[in-house]
mmCIF file of C-alpha atoms in Angstrom:
data_model
loop_
_atom_site.group_PDB
_atom_site.id
_atom_site.type_symbol
_atom_site.label_atom_id
_atom_site.label_comp_id
_atom_site.label_asym_id
_atom_site.label_seq_id
_atom_site.Cartn_x
_atom_site.Cartn_y
_atom_site.Cartn_z
ATOM 1 C CA MET A 982 0.000 0.000 0.000
ATOM 2 C CA THR A 983 2.556 2.519 -1.076
ATOM 3 C CA ILE A 984 2.589 5.263 -3.686
ATOM 4 C CA ASP A 985 5.483 4.719 -6.055
ATOM 5 C CA ARG A 986 7.475 7.675 -7.260
ATOM 6 C CA LEU A 987 7.018 8.601 -10.935
ATOM 7 C CA PRO A 988 9.428 6.449 -12.939
ATOM 8 C CA GLY A 989 12.067 8.365 -14.928
ATOM 9 C CA ARG A 990 10.908 7.468 -18.414
ATOM 10 C CA GLY A 991 12.479 10.350 -20.369
ATOM 11 C CA SER A 992 15.725 9.308 -21.962
ATOM 12 C CA GLN A 993 18.301 12.069 -21.923
ATOM 13 C CA TRP A 994 19.764 11.173 -25.301
ATOM 14 C CA ARG A 995 16.337 11.247 -26.935
ATOM 15 C CA ASP A 996 15.641 14.620 -25.367
ATOM 16 C CA ALA A 997 18.984 16.009 -26.505
ATOM 17 C CA GLY A 998 18.423 14.669 -30.027
ATOM 18 C CA LEU A 999 14.977 16.206 -30.241
ATOM 19 C CA ARG A 1000 16.261 19.559 -29.041
ATOM 20 C CA GLY A 1001 19.249 19.555 -31.353
ATOM 21 C CA PHE A 1002 17.176 18.563 -34.363
ATOM 22 C CA SER A 1003 14.628 21.254 -33.495
ATOM 23 C CA GLY A 1004 17.446 23.802 -33.400
ATOM 24 C CA LEU A 1005 18.584 22.754 -36.882
ATOM 25 C CA MET A 1006 15.008 22.966 -38.162
ATOM 26 C CA ALA A 1007 14.631 26.439 -36.623
ATOM 27 C CA ALA A 1008 17.686 27.590 -38.578
ATOM 28 C CA PHE A 1009 16.419 25.958 -41.791
ATOM 29 C CA CYS A 1010 12.927 27.464 -41.466
ATOM 30 C CA GLY A 1011 14.323 30.889 -40.597
ATOM 31 C CA LEU A 1012 16.676 30.843 -43.585
ATOM 32 C CA SER A 1013 13.889 29.641 -45.914
ATOM 33 C CA GLY A 1014 11.610 32.416 -44.654
ATOM 34 C CA ILE A 1015 14.245 35.087 -45.213
ATOM 35 C CA VAL A 1016 14.995 33.831 -48.750
ATOM 36 C CA LEU A 1017 11.286 33.640 -49.594
ATOM 37 C CA ALA A 1018 10.647 37.138 -48.202
ATOM 38 C CA ALA A 1019 13.550 38.480 -50.272
ATOM 39 C CA MET A 1020 12.156 36.766 -53.384
ATOM 40 C CA ILE A 1021 8.690 38.241 -52.823
ATOM 41 C CA ALA A 1022 10.177 41.711 -52.286
ATOM 42 C CA ALA A 1023 12.271 41.334 -55.446
ATOM 43 C CA GLY A 1024 9.193 40.146 -57.342
ATOM 44 C CA LEU A 1025 7.207 43.187 -56.206
ATOM 45 C CA ALA A 1026 10.083 45.493 -57.144
ATOM 46 C CA SER A 1027 10.551 43.942 -60.593
ATOM 47 C CA GLY A 1028 6.778 44.038 -61.170
ATOM 48 C CA ALA A 1029 6.633 47.706 -60.223
ATOM 49 C CA TYR A 1030 9.612 48.417 -62.491
ATOM 50 C CA SER A 1031 8.141 46.661 -65.539
ATOM 51 C CA HIS A 1032 4.697 48.203 -64.986
ATOM 52 C CA LEU A 1033 6.069 51.725 -64.636
ATOM 53 C CA THR A 1034 8.542 51.550 -67.531
ATOM 54 C CA GLY A 1035 6.914 48.944 -69.787
ATOM 55 C CA ALA A 1036 10.252 47.116 -69.925
ATOM 56 C CA ASN A 1037 10.325 43.355 -69.410
ATOM 57 C CA VAL A 1038 12.355 41.956 -66.547
ATOM 58 C CA ASP A 1039 13.943 38.569 -67.161
ATOM 59 C CA TRP A 1040 16.644 37.746 -64.644
ATOM 60 C CA THR A 1041 18.017 34.308 -63.862
ATOM 61 C CA LYS A 1042 20.749 33.625 -61.377
ATOM 62 C CA GLY A 1043 22.271 30.221 -60.773
ATOM 63 C CA LYS A 1044 22.461 26.878 -62.556
ATOM 64 C CA ALA A 1045 19.683 24.719 -63.922
ATOM 65 C CA GLU A 1046 19.177 22.742 -60.683
ATOM 66 C CA THR A 1047 19.275 25.675 -58.316
ATOM 67 C CA SER A 1048 18.352 28.976 -59.849
ATOM 68 C CA VAL A 1049 16.363 32.052 -59.032
ATOM 69 C CA THR A 1050 14.306 33.523 -61.848
ATOM 70 C CA LEU A 1051 12.448 36.807 -61.916
ATOM 71 C CA ARG A 1052 10.176 37.569 -64.850
ATOM 72 C CA SER A 1053 7.862 40.559 -65.060
ATOM 73 C CA SER A 1054 6.181 42.109 -68.054
ATOM 74 C CA LEU A 1055 3.372 44.546 -68.645
ATOM 75 C CA ASN A 1056 0.197 43.149 -70.164
ATOM 76 C CA LYS A 1057 -2.275 45.998 -70.194
ATOM 77 C CA THR A 1058 -5.446 46.446 -72.243
ATOM 78 C CA ILE A 1059 -6.910 49.956 -72.430
ATOM 79 C CA CYS A 1060 -10.562 50.370 -73.402
ATOM 80 C CA SER A 1061 -12.185 53.647 -74.439
ATOM 81 C CA PRO A 1062 -15.955 54.144 -74.753
ATOM 82 C CA MET A 1063 -17.341 54.602 -78.319
ATOM 83 C CA PRO A 1064 -20.272 56.889 -79.279
ATOM 84 C CA ASN A 1065 -22.427 53.849 -80.185
ATOM 85 C CA GLY A 1066 -22.169 52.542 -76.637
ATOM 86 C CA GLY A 1067 -19.454 49.954 -77.247
ATOM 87 C CA ALA A 1068 -15.834 50.112 -76.228
ATOM 88 C CA LYS A 1069 -12.651 50.109 -78.252
ATOM 89 C CA CYS A 1070 -9.903 48.108 -76.611
ATOM 90 C CA GLN A 1071 -6.242 47.849 -77.498
ATOM 91 C CA LYS A 1072 -3.257 46.200 -75.887
ATOM 92 C CA SER A 1073 -0.544 48.515 -74.677
ATOM 93 C CA THR A 1074 3.070 47.920 -73.828
ATOM 94 C CA ASP A 1075 3.685 51.483 -72.705
ATOM 95 C CA GLY A 1076 4.489 52.005 -69.067
ATOM 96 C CA ILE A 1077 1.576 52.926 -66.895
ATOM 97 C CA SER A 1078 1.068 56.379 -65.446
ATOM 98 C CA LEU A 1079 1.482 57.108 -61.760
ATOM 99 C CA SER A 1080 -2.326 57.166 -61.332
ATOM 100 C CA GLU A 1081 -2.372 53.591 -62.630
ATOM 101 C CA ALA A 1082 0.582 52.608 -60.492
ATOM 102 C CA ALA A 1083 -1.454 52.414 -57.265
ATOM 103 C CA PRO A 1084 -3.951 49.825 -58.575
ATOM 104 C CA SER A 1085 -1.135 47.892 -60.215
ATOM 105 C CA PHE A 1086 0.895 47.776 -57.018
ATOM 106 C CA PHE A 1087 -2.205 46.901 -54.981
ATOM 107 C CA GLY A 1088 -2.924 44.037 -57.379
ATOM 108 C CA SER A 1089 0.666 42.837 -57.012
ATOM 109 C CA LEU A 1090 0.336 42.949 -53.230
ATOM 110 C CA VAL A 1091 -2.894 40.934 -53.321
ATOM 111 C CA ALA A 1092 -1.274 38.388 -55.642
ATOM 112 C CA ALA A 1093 1.658 38.110 -53.242
ATOM 113 C CA THR A 1094 -0.588 37.506 -50.195
ATOM 114 C CA PRO A 1095 -0.140 33.678 -50.189
ATOM 115 C CA GLY A 1096 3.610 34.248 -50.261
ATOM 116 C CA PHE A 1097 3.328 36.606 -47.277
ATOM 117 C CA ALA A 1098 1.239 33.950 -45.486
ATOM 118 C CA LEU A 1099 3.949 31.374 -46.147
ATOM 119 C CA VAL A 1100 6.691 33.700 -44.884
ATOM 120 C CA TYR A 1101 4.601 34.306 -41.739
ATOM 121 C CA GLY A 1102 4.118 30.551 -41.371
ATOM 122 C CA LEU A 1103 7.845 29.907 -41.707
ATOM 123 C CA LEU A 1104 8.514 32.601 -39.091
ATOM 124 C CA GLN A 1105 6.057 30.912 -36.721
ATOM 125 C CA ALA A 1106 7.641 27.515 -37.485
ATOM 126 C CA THR A 1107 11.053 29.008 -36.683
ATOM 127 C CA LEU A 1108 9.810 30.295 -33.311
ATOM 128 C CA CYS A 1109 8.050 26.974 -32.656
ATOM 129 C CA PHE A 1110 11.263 25.023 -33.310
ATOM 130 C CA VAL A 1111 13.209 27.498 -31.145
ATOM 131 C CA GLY A 1112 10.697 26.737 -28.358
ATOM 132 C CA LEU A 1113 11.142 22.988 -28.878
ATOM 133 C CA ALA A 1114 14.931 23.375 -28.943
ATOM 134 C CA SER A 1115 14.788 25.160 -25.595
ATOM 135 C CA GLY A 1116 12.742 22.311 -24.124
ATOM 136 C CA ALA A 1117 9.355 24.071 -24.076
ATOM 137 C CA TYR A 1118 7.592 21.076 -25.644
ATOM 138 C CA LEU A 1119 4.077 21.519 -24.353
ATOM 139 C CA HIS A 1120 4.099 25.250 -23.645
ATOM 140 C CA ARG A 1121 1.105 27.211 -24.860
ATOM 141 C CA ALA A 1122 3.277 29.543 -26.965
ATOM 142 C CA THR A 1123 4.972 26.655 -28.783
ATOM 143 C CA VAL A 1124 1.687 24.921 -29.543
ATOM 144 C CA SER A 1125 0.101 28.220 -30.617
ATOM 145 C CA ARG A 1126 2.977 28.871 -33.056
ATOM 146 C CA LEU A 1127 2.643 25.364 -34.441
ATOM 147 C CA LYS A 1128 -1.050 26.031 -35.057
ATOM 148 C CA LYS A 1129 -0.267 29.355 -36.798
ATOM 149 C CA PHE A 1130 2.335 27.622 -38.987
ATOM 150 C CA ALA A 1131 -0.223 24.988 -40.003
ATOM 151 C CA VAL A 1132 -2.920 27.587 -40.762
ATOM 152 C CA ALA A 1133 -0.490 29.718 -42.801
ATOM 153 C CA GLY A 1134 0.493 26.621 -44.795
ATOM 154 C CA LEU A 1135 -3.169 25.908 -45.509
ATOM 155 C CA ILE A 1136 -3.758 29.512 -46.611
ATOM 156 C CA PHE A 1137 -0.794 29.260 -48.987
ATOM 157 C CA LEU A 1138 -2.024 25.940 -50.357
ATOM 158 C CA PHE A 1139 -5.555 27.133 -51.102
ATOM 159 C CA ALA A 1140 -4.950 30.814 -51.937
ATOM 160 C CA ASN A 1141 -1.907 30.483 -54.197
ATOM 161 C CA PRO A 1142 -3.741 29.013 -57.239
ATOM 162 C CA ILE A 1143 -6.268 31.885 -57.263
ATOM 163 C CA ALA A 1144 -3.917 34.670 -56.152
ATOM 164 C CA GLY A 1145 -3.235 35.840 -59.715
ATOM 165 C CA VAL A 1146 -6.940 36.189 -60.490
ATOM 166 C CA LEU A 1147 -7.577 37.978 -57.187
ATOM 167 C CA GLY A 1148 -4.656 40.343 -57.862
ATOM 168 C CA ARG A 1149 -6.000 41.175 -61.318
ATOM 169 C CA LEU A 1150 -9.483 41.728 -59.893
ATOM 170 C CA ALA A 1151 -8.129 43.923 -57.082
ATOM 171 C CA ALA A 1152 -6.135 46.012 -59.579
ATOM 172 C CA TYR A 1153 -9.119 46.399 -61.869
ATOM 173 C CA LEU A 1154 -11.511 47.347 -59.068
ATOM 174 C CA THR A 1155 -9.058 49.850 -57.565
ATOM 175 C CA TYR A 1156 -8.404 51.357 -60.992
ATOM 176 C CA HIS A 1157 -12.138 51.562 -61.736
ATOM 177 C CA VAL A 1158 -12.908 53.203 -58.386
ATOM 178 C CA ILE A 1159 -10.175 55.800 -58.991
ATOM 179 C CA ARG A 1160 -11.495 56.507 -62.519
ATOM 180 C CA VAL A 1161 -15.086 56.844 -61.327
ATOM 181 C CA ALA A 1162 -14.042 59.084 -58.441
ATOM 182 C CA SER A 1163 -12.102 61.356 -60.803
ATOM 183 C CA GLY A 1164 -14.985 61.412 -63.350
ATOM 184 C CA LYS A 1165 -13.056 59.746 -66.194
ATOM 185 C CA ASP A 1166 -14.345 57.157 -68.691
ATOM 186 C CA GLY A 1167 -12.718 53.989 -69.913
ATOM 187 C CA PHE A 1168 -10.831 51.305 -68.083
ATOM 188 C CA ALA A 1169 -7.610 49.377 -68.202
ATOM 189 C CA TRP A 1170 -7.156 45.671 -67.647
ATOM 190 C CA PHE A 1171 -3.897 44.508 -66.093
ATOM 191 C CA GLY A 1172 -3.183 40.886 -66.836
ATOM 192 C CA ASN A 1173 0.096 39.860 -65.299
ATOM 193 C CA PHE A 1174 -0.178 39.051 -61.606
ATOM 194 C CA GLU A 1175 0.458 35.311 -61.636
ATOM 195 C CA ARG A 1176 3.138 34.237 -59.199
ATOM 196 C CA THR A 1177 4.742 30.837 -59.107
ATOM 197 C CA TYR A 1178 6.945 29.671 -56.265
ATOM 198 C CA GLU A 1179 8.985 27.003 -57.978
ATOM 199 C CA GLY A 1180 10.933 24.868 -55.556
ATOM 200 C CA VAL A 1181 8.861 25.938 -52.536
ATOM 201 C CA ASN A 1182 7.307 22.464 -52.324
ATOM 202 C CA ASP A 1183 10.801 20.962 -52.158
ATOM 203 C CA ILE A 1184 11.408 23.086 -49.061
ATOM 204 C CA LEU A 1185 7.972 22.599 -47.517
ATOM 205 C CA VAL A 1186 7.827 18.807 -47.812
ATOM 206 C CA PRO A 1187 10.865 18.149 -45.549
ATOM 207 C CA ILE A 1188 9.731 20.867 -43.135
ATOM 208 C CA TYR A 1189 6.292 19.264 -42.802
ATOM 209 C CA ALA A 1190 7.795 15.765 -42.581
ATOM 210 C CA VAL A 1191 10.162 16.781 -39.779
ATOM 211 C CA THR A 1192 7.407 18.762 -38.041
ATOM 212 C CA LEU A 1193 5.152 15.688 -38.119
ATOM 213 C CA THR A 1194 7.934 13.519 -36.684
ATOM 214 C CA ILE A 1195 8.600 15.989 -33.884
ATOM 215 C CA ILE A 1196 4.860 16.278 -33.174
ATOM 216 C CA ALA A 1197 4.699 12.478 -32.919
ATOM 217 C CA LEU A 1198 7.582 12.454 -30.413
ATOM 218 C CA VAL A 1199 5.992 15.253 -28.389
ATOM 219 C CA MET A 1200 2.632 13.430 -28.485
ATOM 220 C CA VAL A 1201 4.297 10.357 -26.951
ATOM 221 C CA ARG A 1202 5.538 12.605 -24.139
ATOM 222 C CA ALA A 1203 2.087 14.205 -23.799
ATOM 223 C CA SER A 1204 0.350 10.825 -23.658
ATOM 224 C CA ARG A 1205 2.684 9.745 -20.837
ATOM 225 C CA ILE A 1206 1.805 12.883 -18.888
ATOM 226 C CA ALA A 1207 -1.905 12.285 -19.562
ATOM 227 C CA GLU A 1208 -1.508 8.677 -18.421
ATOM 228 C CA ASP A 1209 0.139 9.812 -15.182
ATOM 229 C CA HIS A 1210 -2.522 12.448 -14.693
ATOM 230 C CA ALA A 1211 -5.265 9.863 -15.115
ATOM 231 C CA GLN A 1212 -3.797 8.000 -12.115
ATOM 232 C CA ILE A 1213 -4.363 10.937 -9.790
ATOM 233 C CA VAL A 1214 -7.625 10.413 -7.945
ATOM 234 C CA MET B 525 11.498 6.743 2.328
ATOM 235 C CA ARG B 526 8.054 6.265 0.847
ATOM 236 C CA VAL B 527 4.483 7.388 1.318
ATOM 237 C CA VAL B 528 2.185 4.719 2.735
ATOM 238 C CA VAL B 529 -1.605 4.938 2.445
ATOM 239 C CA LYS B 530 -3.454 3.967 5.629
ATOM 240 C CA LEU B 531 -6.925 4.649 4.294
ATOM 241 C CA GLY B 532 -8.010 1.012 4.660
ATOM 242 C CA VAL B 533 -7.029 1.008 8.343
ATOM 243 C CA VAL B 534 -8.866 4.291 9.065
ATOM 244 C CA MET B 535 -11.969 3.021 7.231
ATOM 245 C CA ALA B 536 -11.908 -0.228 9.168
ATOM 246 C CA ASP B 537 -11.551 1.695 12.466
ATOM 247 C CA ARG B 538 -14.635 3.737 11.648
ATOM 248 C CA ASN B 539 -16.501 0.820 10.063
ATOM 249 C CA VAL B 540 -17.047 2.728 6.828
ATOM 250 C CA LYS B 541 -17.945 0.908 3.631
ATOM 251 C CA SER B 542 -16.047 1.671 0.411
ATOM 252 C CA LYS B 543 -19.312 2.175 -1.444
ATOM 253 C CA ASP B 544 -20.468 4.933 0.952
ATOM 254 C CA LEU B 545 -17.103 6.734 0.987
ATOM 255 C CA ALA B 546 -16.782 6.575 -2.808
ATOM 256 C CA ALA B 547 -20.268 8.017 -3.199
ATOM 257 C CA HIS B 548 -19.482 10.865 -0.780
ATOM 258 C CA VAL B 549 -16.137 11.730 -2.375
ATOM 259 C CA GLY B 550 -17.431 11.408 -5.913
ATOM 260 C CA ILE B 551 -14.987 8.809 -7.227
ATOM 261 C CA THR B 552 -15.572 5.267 -8.388
ATOM 262 C CA GLU B 553 -15.193 2.327 -6.054
ATOM 263 C CA ALA B 554 -12.460 1.050 -8.356
ATOM 264 C CA ASN B 555 -10.449 4.264 -7.898
ATOM 265 C CA LEU B 556 -11.027 4.196 -4.148
ATOM 266 C CA SER B 557 -9.753 0.629 -4.104
ATOM 267 C CA LEU B 558 -6.620 1.701 -6.032
ATOM 268 C CA LEU B 559 -6.123 4.545 -3.550
ATOM 269 C CA LYS B 560 -6.444 2.147 -0.606
ATOM 270 C CA GLN B 561 -3.804 -0.090 -2.199
ATOM 271 C CA GLY B 562 -1.538 2.888 -2.919
ATOM 272 C CA LYS B 563 -1.588 2.156 -6.642
ATOM 273 C CA VAL B 564 -2.134 5.771 -7.691
ATOM 274 C CA LYS B 565 0.278 8.524 -8.755
ATOM 275 C CA GLY B 566 -1.291 11.115 -6.486
ATOM 276 C CA VAL B 567 -4.314 12.379 -4.593
ATOM 277 C CA ARG B 568 -6.070 15.697 -5.243
ATOM 278 C CA PHE B 569 -6.446 18.045 -2.257
ATOM 279 C CA GLU B 570 -10.174 18.078 -2.997
ATOM 280 C CA THR B 571 -10.381 14.264 -2.721
ATOM 281 C CA LEU B 572 -8.312 14.259 0.447
ATOM 282 C CA GLU B 573 -10.495 16.986 1.956
ATOM 283 C CA LYS B 574 -13.714 15.022 1.280
ATOM 284 C CA ILE B 575 -12.247 11.779 2.606
ATOM 285 C CA CYS B 576 -11.111 13.523 5.803
ATOM 286 C CA ALA B 577 -14.477 15.243 6.199
ATOM 287 C CA TYR B 578 -16.329 11.918 5.909
ATOM 288 C CA LEU B 579 -13.956 9.956 8.141
ATOM 289 C CA ASP B 580 -13.454 12.868 10.573
ATOM 290 C CA CYS B 581 -9.681 12.553 10.454
ATOM 291 C CA GLU B 582 -6.527 14.450 9.429
ATOM 292 C CA PRO B 583 -4.599 13.868 6.168
ATOM 293 C CA GLY B 584 -1.728 12.631 8.315
ATOM 294 C CA ASP B 585 -3.941 9.805 9.547
ATOM 295 C CA ILE B 586 -4.333 8.544 5.978
ATOM 296 C CA LEU B 587 -0.886 9.251 4.541
ATOM 297 C CA LYS B 588 2.229 8.244 6.463
ATOM 298 C CA ILE B 589 5.909 8.375 5.675
ATOM 299 C CA GLU B 590 7.657 5.013 5.992
ATOM 300 C CA ARG B 591 11.401 5.325 6.532
#
């Protein structure tokens, strides 16, 4: 009729391995986030440049296996109202005016939103792994960051395919509102907001795989705690 | 040094049935039996308080240190 002390089940080597691996993952996620943020910023800058000047941007750095490519071009259709009620449209490769720059930039920002979500997710993953590396396995902050990372990943997954269309729509609506507010006729259609993040999946797959493994290890720890807790009457 | 549960002895002294005590405390008879045998990881203050109130005893009467 004695109460045994809690057995020491946690192996030190396993704990050290988990913490060390989490530290490595924190560095990897942080670096990936910084690179992705830089790429998005460069994409916005090149888009703004090509839209303002009409010049195409085609920049590739690196070899075939590992390269960074930036391509931006202006694809603008300007429509003017005709006396018979119709509209005459023509494609233009001229740079846009400053009054058109705001809608164009807004459209670019909307199109880049999934990328921003992914950068935010990678930042949260970095902080989550930092928490795990410091031994805060079941802390509320660590779990909350893990949840934010997962949600950001989901937003990227579902929003990225439609981001180009949403960006174009946002640019058109903003442009139209500005034209209506200033009492001008006609409209312009900007058609180049698609963004592709080639190679992002190659980065995300190992991150998610490692995250899942670490979650499994932490769940084992959590189930042991829950088991012990269930034996408190 | 270990903690020894003397709940069974105190219950026998007071002629209290497990069923009645379990009902008063709000735990199952199975859990009360585990507690009597010392096969639990811990006891909540709330549980201890109810047990002591029913048996009219002190926590020290139920839990002893065996050196």
